[in-house]
């Protein structure tokens, strides 16, 4: 099955010992108990469709680790039932997504899907999950359509829409009076939609997008793009790369001698979970995101300490989104006391949940996408530090969602 089964599961005690009252979920509206009885003892099947190989491996593992942490924090049970976690490697390959989603639903017969990371995988997965009515929680992929025209009662997202983290960065540069910007991104849905978010935030300030450069996903040969950027001499470059691609881009940028000449900015994925690998090249980079390592709240402190203790490394936004996926599922399944067939009540409880997240409390929009704060951050000594709040309670426009 999955290629991610080598890690030690987090024991209930270790997580409970570290995550105190700070992290949790507040379910608004309590669903009535249903007729559920037969099968109450069976394990709940949760299937992950996440990258455990390829350029987004770090992201998939961070999400899975934190999902397990959230489940352990809930006593290893959902609505009184034990959990069977089935891990499937999406490889971040959209052409494989339909087959793998069908496998989880029809062969493994999972009750809940958690995934994916890649927007292209999300597009194929969401169409099937929508038709099949399988409860699905997306812990990363930002495809705008999933909480737009493809929105569905059984599909929830605990991360962001691609538009969301780009918009505040555009606004920040517009406010600073930047006029000439180049966009450079992986040329698939996430990169294009991230660029659109940036443009929507930036263009009102009278600035100009000098050029858009798309690099095919998951290619990391950036030399031609860097040469073109150097000759265009913009004031700033907004880029969308994540995981292994973000490491390579930031290092190539510094090696090309651009670091002290042109400002490099992006959505926070540019420096999330990768600053150690990027080293000195990452220092000073500004990004916008719904999370920062240094957010000073009890839930963040407890989560980061628990993650470090369990996995021996620093937590990041992908983990936070996985942790919150676990919390949201707990709110829904807990409300129906494990009776996952009571979909209406489960959905209602999830829609009304207030997630006490390491990123700060957030709620869902009617399209099932987080309404959340976005922060301007800067890398200092390898840490994504908060500079200031860039946009408060930002909701995705959810164009086309008739929820
Ligand atoms: C996406 O494909 O939606 C995505 C991947 C990595 C980071 C952010 C978004």
mmCIF file of C-alpha atoms and ligand atoms in Angstrom:
data_model
loop_
_atom_site.group_PDB
_atom_site.id
_atom_site.type_symbol
_atom_site.label_atom_id
_atom_site.label_comp_id
_atom_site.label_asym_id
_atom_site.label_seq_id
_atom_site.Cartn_x
_atom_site.Cartn_y
_atom_site.Cartn_z
ATOM 1 C CA UNK A 1 0.000 0.000 0.000
ATOM 2 C CA UNK A 2 1.588 3.320 0.937
ATOM 3 C CA UNK A 3 5.313 3.936 1.002
ATOM 4 C CA UNK A 4 5.017 5.898 4.223
ATOM 5 C CA UNK A 5 4.579 3.058 6.673
ATOM 6 C CA UNK A 6 8.093 3.098 8.063
ATOM 7 C CA UNK A 7 7.544 5.777 10.662
ATOM 8 C CA UNK A 8 6.675 4.957 14.235
ATOM 9 C CA UNK A 9 3.042 5.776 15.008
ATOM 10 C CA UNK A 10 2.650 8.514 17.605
ATOM 11 C CA UNK A 11 1.476 7.053 20.870
ATOM 12 C CA UNK A 12 -1.579 8.511 22.546
ATOM 13 C CA UNK A 13 0.454 9.298 25.643
ATOM 14 C CA UNK A 14 3.251 11.152 23.909
ATOM 15 C CA UNK A 15 0.880 13.456 22.057
ATOM 16 C CA UNK A 16 -1.458 14.006 24.971
ATOM 17 C CA UNK A 17 1.448 14.772 27.201
ATOM 18 C CA UNK A 18 2.518 17.606 24.972
ATOM 19 C CA UNK A 19 -0.592 19.093 23.507
ATOM 20 C CA UNK A 20 -2.570 20.684 26.244
ATOM 21 C CA UNK A 21 -5.750 22.657 26.266
ATOM 22 C CA UNK A 22 -4.301 25.059 23.710
ATOM 23 C CA UNK A 23 -5.025 23.044 20.593
ATOM 24 C CA UNK A 24 -8.505 21.776 19.997
ATOM 25 C CA UNK A 25 -11.728 22.189 18.206
ATOM 26 C CA UNK A 26 -14.907 23.856 19.262
ATOM 27 C CA UNK A 27 -17.883 22.215 17.550
ATOM 28 C CA UNK A 28 -20.782 24.593 17.149
ATOM 29 C CA UNK A 29 -24.183 22.907 17.185
ATOM 30 C CA UNK A 30 -24.364 19.371 18.516
ATOM 31 C CA UNK A 31 -25.766 16.743 16.196
ATOM 32 C CA UNK A 32 -28.363 14.383 17.640
ATOM 33 C CA UNK A 33 -27.365 10.757 18.166
ATOM 34 C CA UNK A 34 -28.570 8.597 15.298
ATOM 35 C CA UNK A 35 -29.776 5.014 15.016
ATOM 36 C CA UNK A 36 -26.167 3.935 14.506
ATOM 37 C CA UNK A 37 -25.361 0.742 16.369
ATOM 38 C CA UNK A 38 -24.297 -2.092 14.076
ATOM 39 C CA UNK A 39 -20.691 -1.724 13.081
ATOM 40 C CA UNK A 40 -20.009 0.777 15.835
ATOM 41 C CA UNK A 41 -17.060 -1.326 16.913
ATOM 42 C CA UNK A 42 -15.484 -1.468 13.459
ATOM 43 C CA UNK A 43 -12.521 0.787 12.794
ATOM 44 C CA UNK A 44 -13.065 3.998 10.841
ATOM 45 C CA UNK A 45 -11.102 3.857 7.620
ATOM 46 C CA UNK A 46 -9.239 7.040 6.748
ATOM 47 C CA UNK A 47 -7.362 6.980 3.444
ATOM 48 C CA UNK A 48 -4.638 9.474 2.610
ATOM 49 C CA UNK A 49 -3.873 10.363 -1.003
ATOM 50 C CA UNK A 50 -0.625 12.278 -0.533
ATOM 51 C CA UNK A 51 2.828 12.478 -2.129
ATOM 52 C CA UNK A 52 5.290 10.111 -0.466
ATOM 53 C CA UNK A 53 7.680 10.324 -3.418
ATOM 54 C CA UNK A 54 8.795 13.111 -5.788
ATOM 55 C CA UNK A 55 9.310 16.841 -5.285
ATOM 56 C CA UNK A 56 6.400 17.175 -2.796
ATOM 57 C CA UNK A 57 7.457 14.273 -0.516
ATOM 58 C CA UNK A 58 8.278 16.589 2.383
ATOM 59 C CA UNK A 59 4.776 18.082 2.198
ATOM 60 C CA UNK A 60 3.004 14.699 2.204
ATOM 61 C CA UNK A 61 5.022 13.431 5.131
ATOM 62 C CA UNK A 62 4.544 16.594 7.150
ATOM 63 C CA UNK A 63 0.760 16.391 6.641
ATOM 64 C CA UNK A 64 0.611 12.677 7.511
ATOM 65 C CA UNK A 65 2.739 13.105 10.643
ATOM 66 C CA UNK A 66 0.487 15.876 11.909
ATOM 67 C CA UNK A 67 -2.741 14.071 11.018
ATOM 68 C CA UNK A 68 -1.487 11.187 13.165
ATOM 69 C CA UNK A 69 -0.596 13.657 15.904
ATOM 70 C CA UNK A 70 -4.136 15.070 15.877
ATOM 71 C CA UNK A 71 -5.643 11.572 15.988
ATOM 72 C CA UNK A 72 -3.341 10.603 18.847
ATOM 73 C CA UNK A 73 -4.335 13.797 20.615
ATOM 74 C CA UNK A 74 -7.980 12.679 20.292
ATOM 75 C CA UNK A 75 -7.123 9.453 22.102
ATOM 76 C CA UNK A 76 -6.469 7.484 18.920
ATOM 77 C CA UNK A 77 -10.215 7.327 18.213
ATOM 78 C CA UNK A 78 -12.859 9.169 16.215
ATOM 79 C CA UNK A 79 -16.340 9.219 17.723
ATOM 80 C CA UNK A 80 -15.348 6.280 19.913
ATOM 81 C CA UNK A 81 -14.051 4.153 17.024
ATOM 82 C CA UNK A 82 -10.448 3.169 16.408
ATOM 83 C CA UNK A 83 -8.796 4.418 13.251
ATOM 84 C CA UNK A 84 -7.386 2.440 10.344
ATOM 85 C CA UNK A 85 -5.102 4.801 8.400
ATOM 86 C CA UNK A 86 -4.465 3.688 4.823
ATOM 87 C CA UNK A 87 -1.703 5.610 3.051
ATOM 88 C CA UNK A 88 -1.554 5.870 -0.717
ATOM 89 C CA UNK A 89 1.258 7.633 -2.580
ATOM 90 C CA UNK A 90 -0.211 10.119 -5.082
ATOM 91 C CA UNK A 91 3.320 10.801 -6.413
ATOM 92 C CA UNK A 92 1.869 14.289 -7.144
ATOM 93 C CA UNK A 93 0.934 12.889 -10.560
ATOM 94 C CA UNK A 94 -2.475 14.047 -11.842
ATOM 95 C CA UNK A 95 -2.785 11.211 -14.442
ATOM 96 C CA UNK A 96 -2.759 8.662 -11.592
ATOM 97 C CA UNK A 97 -5.279 10.488 -9.413
ATOM 98 C CA UNK A 98 -8.547 9.007 -10.699
ATOM 99 C CA UNK A 99 -7.340 5.428 -10.401
ATOM 100 C CA UNK A 100 -5.956 5.961 -6.895
ATOM 101 C CA UNK A 101 -9.079 7.766 -5.693
ATOM 102 C CA UNK A 102 -11.295 4.972 -7.045
ATOM 103 C CA UNK A 103 -9.042 2.451 -5.326
ATOM 104 C CA UNK A 104 -9.468 4.179 -1.963
ATOM 105 C CA UNK A 105 -13.231 4.474 -2.333
ATOM 106 C CA UNK A 106 -14.203 1.214 -4.041
ATOM 107 C CA UNK A 107 -11.433 -1.237 -3.080
ATOM 108 C CA UNK A 108 -10.319 -0.018 0.333
ATOM 109 C CA UNK A 109 -13.824 1.276 1.100
ATOM 110 C CA UNK A 110 -12.538 4.203 3.147
ATOM 111 C CA UNK A 111 -14.978 6.340 5.117
ATOM 112 C CA UNK A 112 -12.921 9.504 4.737
ATOM 113 C CA UNK A 113 -10.247 10.691 2.296
ATOM 114 C CA UNK A 114 -7.502 13.117 3.341
ATOM 115 C CA UNK A 115 -5.613 14.576 0.374
ATOM 116 C CA UNK A 116 -4.073 15.734 -1.836
ATOM 117 C CA UNK A 117 -1.143 18.219 -2.030
ATOM 118 C CA UNK A 118 -1.133 18.884 -5.797
ATOM 119 C CA UNK A 119 -3.925 20.918 -7.427
ATOM 120 C CA UNK A 120 -4.004 18.712 -10.530
ATOM 121 C CA UNK A 121 -4.501 15.629 -8.369
ATOM 122 C CA UNK A 122 -7.224 17.514 -6.470
ATOM 123 C CA UNK A 123 -9.169 18.255 -9.643
ATOM 124 C CA UNK A 124 -9.443 14.577 -10.574
ATOM 125 C CA UNK A 125 -10.008 13.444 -6.991
ATOM 126 C CA UNK A 126 -12.693 16.020 -6.193
ATOM 127 C CA UNK A 127 -14.797 15.091 -9.222
ATOM 128 C CA UNK A 128 -14.919 11.456 -8.078
ATOM 129 C CA UNK A 129 -15.396 12.257 -4.381
ATOM 130 C CA UNK A 130 -18.251 14.558 -5.344
ATOM 131 C CA UNK A 131 -20.014 11.866 -7.370
ATOM 132 C CA UNK A 132 -19.426 9.152 -4.770
ATOM 133 C CA UNK A 133 -20.331 11.396 -1.813
ATOM 134 C CA UNK A 134 -17.204 10.368 0.140
ATOM 135 C CA UNK A 135 -16.273 12.744 2.948
ATOM 136 C CA UNK A 136 -13.058 14.417 1.789
ATOM 137 C CA UNK A 137 -10.734 16.797 3.608
ATOM 138 C CA UNK A 138 -8.082 18.547 1.529
ATOM 139 C CA UNK A 139 -5.039 19.374 3.685
ATOM 140 C CA UNK A 140 -3.103 21.343 1.051
ATOM 141 C CA UNK A 141 -4.041 21.428 -2.655
ATOM 142 C CA UNK A 142 -5.256 24.940 -3.382
ATOM 143 C CA UNK A 143 -7.130 24.409 -6.693
ATOM 144 C CA UNK A 144 -9.559 27.342 -6.645
ATOM 145 C CA UNK A 145 -12.229 25.281 -8.417
ATOM 146 C CA UNK A 146 -12.631 22.820 -5.519
ATOM 147 C CA UNK A 147 -14.185 25.508 -3.348
ATOM 148 C CA UNK A 148 -15.493 27.328 -6.435
ATOM 149 C CA UNK A 149 -17.564 25.744 -9.202
ATOM 150 C CA UNK A 150 -16.793 22.200 -7.942
ATOM 151 C CA UNK A 151 -17.764 22.938 -4.328
ATOM 152 C CA UNK A 152 -19.691 20.147 -2.702
ATOM 153 C CA UNK A 153 -21.281 19.410 0.706
ATOM 154 C CA UNK A 154 -18.908 16.476 1.313
ATOM 155 C CA UNK A 155 -15.657 18.280 0.376
ATOM 156 C CA UNK A 156 -13.780 20.454 2.877
ATOM 157 C CA UNK A 157 -10.406 22.207 2.774
ATOM 158 C CA UNK A 158 -8.202 23.020 5.786
ATOM 159 C CA UNK A 159 -5.473 24.829 3.839
ATOM 160 C CA UNK A 160 -6.093 27.704 1.386
ATOM 161 C CA UNK A 161 -7.254 28.415 -2.137
ATOM 162 C CA UNK A 162 -4.343 29.169 -4.474
ATOM 163 C CA UNK A 163 -5.659 32.703 -4.861
ATOM 164 C CA UNK A 164 -5.461 33.410 -1.120
ATOM 165 C CA UNK A 165 -1.702 33.578 -0.259
ATOM 166 C CA UNK A 166 -0.912 35.466 -3.484
ATOM 167 C CA UNK A 167 -3.361 38.308 -2.881
ATOM 168 C CA UNK A 168 -1.717 39.747 0.273
ATOM 169 C CA UNK A 169 1.762 39.689 -1.333
ATOM 170 C CA UNK A 170 0.412 41.726 -4.259
ATOM 171 C CA UNK A 171 -1.178 44.146 -1.825
ATOM 172 C CA UNK A 172 2.065 44.533 0.177
ATOM 173 C CA UNK A 173 4.138 45.365 -2.923
ATOM 174 C CA UNK A 174 1.456 47.753 -4.224
ATOM 175 C CA UNK A 175 1.415 49.563 -0.859
ATOM 176 C CA UNK A 176 5.213 49.861 -1.008
ATOM 177 C CA UNK A 177 4.917 51.510 -4.418
ATOM 178 C CA UNK A 178 6.607 48.752 -6.470
ATOM 179 C CA UNK A 179 5.851 49.272 -10.154
ATOM 180 C CA UNK A 180 7.660 46.606 -12.214
ATOM 181 C CA UNK A 181 7.216 42.956 -11.256
ATOM 182 C CA UNK A 182 7.990 39.662 -13.038
ATOM 183 C CA UNK A 183 6.015 36.501 -12.230
ATOM 184 C CA UNK A 184 7.679 33.086 -12.431
ATOM 185 C CA UNK A 185 5.892 29.842 -11.508
ATOM 186 C CA UNK A 186 5.345 26.179 -12.183
ATOM 187 C CA UNK A 187 2.937 26.300 -15.110
ATOM 188 C CA UNK A 188 0.077 24.267 -13.703
ATOM 189 C CA UNK A 189 -3.115 25.266 -11.873
ATOM 190 C CA UNK A 190 -1.478 26.179 -8.551
ATOM 191 C CA UNK A 191 1.164 28.442 -10.095
ATOM 192 C CA UNK A 192 -1.267 30.180 -12.427
ATOM 193 C CA UNK A 193 -3.901 30.745 -9.724
ATOM 194 C CA UNK A 194 -1.294 31.930 -7.234
ATOM 195 C CA UNK A 195 -0.119 34.457 -9.853
ATOM 196 C CA UNK A 196 -3.727 35.584 -10.353
ATOM 197 C CA UNK A 197 -4.121 36.181 -6.610
ATOM 198 C CA UNK A 198 -0.946 38.276 -6.659
ATOM 199 C CA UNK A 199 -2.150 40.285 -9.667
ATOM 200 C CA UNK A 200 -5.527 40.950 -8.035
ATOM 201 C CA UNK A 201 -3.748 42.373 -4.980
ATOM 202 C CA UNK A 202 -1.081 44.270 -6.944
ATOM 203 C CA UNK A 203 -2.739 45.792 -9.987
ATOM 204 C CA UNK A 204 -4.878 48.356 -8.140
ATOM 205 C CA UNK A 205 -1.647 50.149 -7.111
ATOM 206 C CA UNK A 206 -0.754 51.195 -10.672
ATOM 207 C CA UNK A 207 1.978 48.567 -11.057
ATOM 208 C CA UNK A 208 2.840 46.561 -14.130
ATOM 209 C CA UNK A 209 3.521 42.844 -14.663
ATOM 210 C CA UNK A 210 6.497 43.027 -16.995
ATOM 211 C CA UNK A 211 6.536 39.324 -17.855
ATOM 212 C CA UNK A 212 5.100 35.948 -16.773
ATOM 213 C CA UNK A 213 7.496 32.998 -17.020
ATOM 214 C CA UNK A 214 6.054 29.496 -16.648
ATOM 215 C CA UNK A 215 8.305 26.497 -15.929
ATOM 216 C CA UNK A 216 6.747 23.044 -16.542
ATOM 217 C CA UNK A 217 6.021 21.109 -13.308
ATOM 218 C CA UNK A 218 8.047 19.446 -11.776
ATOM 219 C CA UNK A 219 11.087 20.681 -13.726
ATOM 220 C CA UNK A 220 13.815 22.486 -11.766
ATOM 221 C CA UNK A 221 15.988 23.785 -14.603
ATOM 222 C CA UNK A 222 15.681 27.504 -13.862
ATOM 223 C CA UNK A 223 18.710 28.901 -15.700
ATOM 224 C CA UNK A 224 16.815 30.261 -18.731
ATOM 225 C CA UNK A 225 14.243 31.965 -16.482
ATOM 226 C CA UNK A 226 16.954 33.521 -14.310
ATOM 227 C CA UNK A 227 18.832 34.859 -17.329
ATOM 228 C CA UNK A 228 15.630 36.452 -18.654
ATOM 229 C CA UNK A 229 14.790 37.975 -15.257
ATOM 230 C CA UNK A 230 18.284 39.453 -14.958
ATOM 231 C CA UNK A 231 17.912 41.143 -18.332
ATOM 232 C CA UNK A 232 14.411 42.504 -17.527
ATOM 233 C CA UNK A 233 15.661 44.133 -14.282
ATOM 234 C CA UNK A 234 12.282 44.297 -12.454
ATOM 235 C CA UNK A 235 11.975 45.703 -8.910
ATOM 236 C CA UNK A 236 10.634 42.366 -7.632
ATOM 237 C CA UNK A 237 9.899 38.817 -8.764
ATOM 238 C CA UNK A 238 6.918 36.852 -7.389
ATOM 239 C CA UNK A 239 7.428 33.095 -7.683
ATOM 240 C CA UNK A 240 5.426 29.947 -6.948
ATOM 241 C CA UNK A 241 7.618 26.922 -6.180
ATOM 242 C CA UNK A 242 7.366 24.510 -3.238
ATOM 243 C CA UNK A 243 9.179 21.539 -1.724
ATOM 244 C CA UNK A 244 12.264 20.401 -3.683
ATOM 245 C CA UNK A 245 11.599 22.994 -6.394
ATOM 246 C CA UNK A 246 11.659 25.841 -3.848
ATOM 247 C CA UNK A 247 15.021 24.658 -2.497
ATOM 248 C CA UNK A 248 16.540 24.602 -5.982
ATOM 249 C CA UNK A 249 15.056 27.945 -7.108
ATOM 250 C CA UNK A 250 16.191 29.893 -4.049
ATOM 251 C CA UNK A 251 19.716 28.450 -4.260
ATOM 252 C CA UNK A 252 19.942 29.088 -8.016
ATOM 253 C CA UNK A 253 18.672 32.658 -7.467
ATOM 254 C CA UNK A 254 21.494 33.392 -5.011
ATOM 255 C CA UNK A 255 24.101 31.598 -7.151
ATOM 256 C CA UNK A 256 23.065 33.724 -10.155
ATOM 257 C CA UNK A 257 23.927 36.837 -8.132
ATOM 258 C CA UNK A 258 20.339 38.143 -8.063
ATOM 259 C CA UNK A 259 19.845 38.063 -4.280
ATOM 260 C CA UNK A 260 21.131 41.564 -3.609
ATOM 261 C CA UNK A 261 19.842 43.092 -6.844
ATOM 262 C CA UNK A 262 16.144 42.175 -7.172
ATOM 263 C CA UNK A 263 13.665 41.370 -4.391
ATOM 264 C CA UNK A 264 12.410 37.769 -4.496
ATOM 265 C CA UNK A 265 8.939 37.261 -2.956
ATOM 266 C CA UNK A 266 6.245 34.601 -3.063
ATOM 267 C CA UNK A 267 3.514 32.779 -1.207
ATOM 268 C CA UNK A 268 5.037 31.194 1.908
ATOM 269 C CA UNK A 269 5.561 27.839 0.182
ATOM 270 C CA UNK A 270 8.798 29.289 -1.161
ATOM 271 C CA UNK A 271 10.407 28.973 2.274
ATOM 272 C CA UNK A 272 8.129 26.531 4.193
ATOM 273 C CA UNK A 273 9.846 23.448 5.549
ATOM 274 C CA UNK A 274 12.907 24.091 3.372
ATOM 275 C CA UNK A 275 14.947 26.897 4.947
ATOM 276 C CA UNK A 276 17.461 24.412 6.358
ATOM 277 C CA UNK A 277 18.126 23.031 2.875
ATOM 278 C CA UNK A 278 18.187 26.535 1.355
ATOM 279 C CA UNK A 279 20.696 27.812 3.939
ATOM 280 C CA UNK A 280 22.003 31.370 3.592
ATOM 281 C CA UNK A 281 20.210 31.789 0.250
ATOM 282 C CA UNK A 282 16.855 31.941 2.090
ATOM 283 C CA UNK A 283 17.851 34.667 4.556
ATOM 284 C CA UNK A 284 15.741 37.817 4.268
ATOM 285 C CA UNK A 285 13.165 36.416 1.803
ATOM 286 C CA UNK A 286 9.697 37.874 2.377
ATOM 287 C CA UNK A 287 6.560 35.825 1.752
ATOM 288 C CA UNK A 288 2.883 35.884 2.732
ATOM 289 C CA UNK A 289 1.047 32.944 4.282
ATOM 290 C CA UNK A 290 -1.643 31.932 6.774
ATOM 291 C CA UNK A 291 1.050 30.673 9.137
ATOM 292 C CA UNK A 292 4.483 31.571 10.489
ATOM 293 C CA UNK A 293 6.808 29.607 12.767
ATOM 294 C CA UNK A 294 6.798 32.386 15.356
ATOM 295 C CA UNK A 295 3.033 32.903 15.729
ATOM 296 C CA UNK A 296 2.683 33.469 19.425
ATOM 297 C CA UNK A 297 -0.347 31.510 20.629
ATOM 298 C CA UNK A 298 -0.726 28.498 22.980
ATOM 299 C CA UNK A 299 -1.921 26.133 20.228
ATOM 300 C CA UNK A 300 1.146 26.880 18.088
ATOM 301 C CA UNK A 301 3.586 26.491 20.953
ATOM 302 C CA UNK A 302 2.047 23.142 21.982
ATOM 303 C CA UNK A 303 1.831 21.837 18.417
ATOM 304 C CA UNK A 304 5.406 22.742 17.496
ATOM 305 C CA UNK A 305 6.774 21.186 20.684
ATOM 306 C CA UNK A 306 4.756 17.984 20.142
ATOM 307 C CA UNK A 307 5.817 17.737 16.493
ATOM 308 C CA UNK A 308 9.479 18.184 17.351
ATOM 309 C CA UNK A 309 9.295 15.608 20.136
ATOM 310 C CA UNK A 310 7.531 13.046 17.939
ATOM 311 C CA UNK A 311 9.457 13.518 14.683
ATOM 312 C CA UNK A 312 12.695 15.260 15.628
ATOM 313 C CA UNK A 313 12.221 18.145 13.201
ATOM 314 C CA UNK A 314 10.541 21.525 12.990
ATOM 315 C CA UNK A 315 6.859 21.786 12.069
ATOM 316 C CA UNK A 316 5.641 23.796 9.074
ATOM 317 C CA UNK A 317 2.429 24.990 7.432
ATOM 318 C CA UNK A 318 1.806 21.635 5.720
ATOM 319 C CA UNK A 319 1.819 19.958 9.110
ATOM 320 C CA UNK A 320 -0.523 22.605 10.515
ATOM 321 C CA UNK A 321 -2.979 21.928 7.692
ATOM 322 C CA UNK A 322 -2.765 18.162 8.348
ATOM 323 C CA UNK A 323 -3.223 18.703 12.071
ATOM 324 C CA UNK A 324 -6.310 20.806 11.397
ATOM 325 C CA UNK A 325 -7.653 18.175 8.988
ATOM 326 C CA UNK A 326 -7.519 15.782 11.941
ATOM 327 C CA UNK A 327 -9.255 18.324 14.167
ATOM 328 C CA UNK A 328 -11.997 19.003 11.615
ATOM 329 C CA UNK A 329 -12.635 15.281 11.097
ATOM 330 C CA UNK A 330 -12.783 14.858 14.849
ATOM 331 C CA UNK A 331 -15.427 17.608 15.060
ATOM 332 C CA UNK A 332 -17.585 15.879 12.440
ATOM 333 C CA UNK A 333 -17.208 12.236 13.443
ATOM 334 C CA UNK A 334 -17.357 13.100 17.143
ATOM 335 C CA UNK A 335 -20.674 14.912 16.666
ATOM 336 C CA UNK A 336 -22.293 11.776 15.183
ATOM 337 C CA UNK A 337 -20.514 9.492 17.663
ATOM 338 C CA UNK A 338 -18.765 7.549 14.963
ATOM 339 C CA UNK A 339 -21.793 7.053 12.702
ATOM 340 C CA UNK A 340 -20.198 8.280 9.492
ATOM 341 C CA UNK A 341 -23.327 7.331 7.533
ATOM 342 C CA UNK A 342 -25.065 10.282 9.214
ATOM 343 C CA UNK A 343 -23.478 12.537 6.590
ATOM 344 C CA UNK A 344 -25.895 15.473 6.999
ATOM 345 C CA UNK A 345 -25.241 15.853 10.720
ATOM 346 C CA UNK A 346 -21.525 15.283 10.276
ATOM 347 C CA UNK A 347 -21.286 17.983 7.589
ATOM 348 C CA UNK A 348 -23.303 20.381 9.741
ATOM 349 C CA UNK A 349 -20.940 19.909 12.691
ATOM 350 C CA UNK A 350 -17.903 20.442 10.469
ATOM 351 C CA UNK A 351 -19.406 23.555 8.896
ATOM 352 C CA UNK A 352 -19.979 25.054 12.339
ATOM 353 C CA UNK A 353 -16.613 24.106 13.834
ATOM 354 C CA UNK A 354 -14.225 26.768 15.089
ATOM 355 C CA UNK A 355 -10.765 25.283 14.651
ATOM 356 C CA UNK A 356 -8.335 26.258 17.396
ATOM 357 C CA UNK A 357 -5.344 25.952 15.125
ATOM 358 C CA UNK A 358 -1.625 26.656 15.518
ATOM 359 C CA UNK A 359 -2.268 29.366 12.877
ATOM 360 C CA UNK A 360 -4.905 30.943 15.193
ATOM 361 C CA UNK A 361 -8.642 30.251 15.259
ATOM 362 C CA UNK A 362 -10.377 29.926 11.908
ATOM 363 C CA UNK A 363 -13.792 29.017 10.516
ATOM 364 C CA UNK A 364 -14.973 27.746 7.147
ATOM 365 C CA UNK A 365 -16.646 29.821 4.459
ATOM 366 C CA UNK A 366 -19.915 28.545 3.006
ATOM 367 C CA UNK A 367 -17.782 27.051 0.197
ATOM 368 C CA UNK A 368 -15.842 25.015 2.850
ATOM 369 C CA UNK A 369 -12.555 26.940 2.564
ATOM 370 C CA UNK A 370 -10.819 28.564 5.592
ATOM 371 C CA UNK A 371 -11.441 32.234 6.306
ATOM 372 C CA UNK A 372 -8.119 33.192 7.876
ATOM 373 C CA UNK A 373 -5.435 35.761 8.540
ATOM 374 C CA UNK A 374 -2.462 36.152 6.205
ATOM 375 C CA UNK A 375 0.890 37.308 7.529
ATOM 376 C CA UNK A 376 3.864 38.999 5.940
ATOM 377 C CA UNK A 377 6.893 36.959 7.016
ATOM 378 C CA UNK A 378 10.643 37.194 6.658
ATOM 379 C CA UNK A 379 13.289 34.459 6.996
ATOM 380 C CA UNK A 380 15.694 35.147 9.833
ATOM 381 C CA UNK A 381 18.233 32.527 10.924
ATOM 382 C CA UNK A 382 16.258 29.875 9.043
ATOM 383 C CA UNK A 383 12.963 30.758 10.761
ATOM 384 C CA UNK A 384 9.871 32.158 9.000
ATOM 385 C CA UNK A 385 9.195 35.064 11.334
ATOM 386 C CA UNK A 386 6.053 37.205 11.418
ATOM 387 C CA UNK A 387 6.640 40.769 10.241
ATOM 388 C CA UNK A 388 3.005 41.902 10.441
ATOM 389 C CA UNK A 389 -0.566 40.977 9.619
ATOM 390 C CA UNK A 390 -1.014 41.511 5.874
ATOM 391 C CA UNK A 391 -4.725 40.696 5.434
ATOM 392 C CA UNK A 392 -7.199 39.854 8.166
ATOM 393 C CA UNK A 393 -9.893 37.162 7.818
ATOM 394 C CA UNK A 394 -9.337 36.816 4.097
ATOM 395 C CA UNK A 395 -11.931 34.629 2.334
ATOM 396 C CA UNK A 396 -11.533 33.178 -1.138
ATOM 397 C CA UNK A 397 -13.991 34.763 -3.622
ATOM 398 C CA UNK A 398 -15.374 31.217 -4.270
ATOM 399 C CA UNK A 399 -16.589 32.290 -7.694
ATOM 400 C CA UNK A 400 -19.032 29.750 -9.115
ATOM 401 C CA UNK A 401 -19.819 27.941 -5.851
ATOM 402 C CA UNK A 402 -23.552 27.661 -5.370
ATOM 403 C CA UNK A 403 -23.390 26.353 -1.799
HETATM 404 C C1 LIG B 1 -0.901 22.889 -5.126
HETATM 405 O O1 LIG B 1 -0.613 22.162 -6.120
HETATM 406 O O2 LIG B 1 -2.068 23.260 -4.945
HETATM 407 C C2 LIG B 1 0.155 23.285 -4.166
HETATM 408 C C3 LIG B 1 1.297 22.520 -4.047
HETATM 409 C C4 LIG B 1 2.278 22.902 -3.142
HETATM 410 C C5 LIG B 1 2.114 24.027 -2.354
HETATM 411 C C6 LIG B 1 0.981 24.797 -2.511
HETATM 412 C C7 LIG B 1 -0.006 24.427 -3.408
#
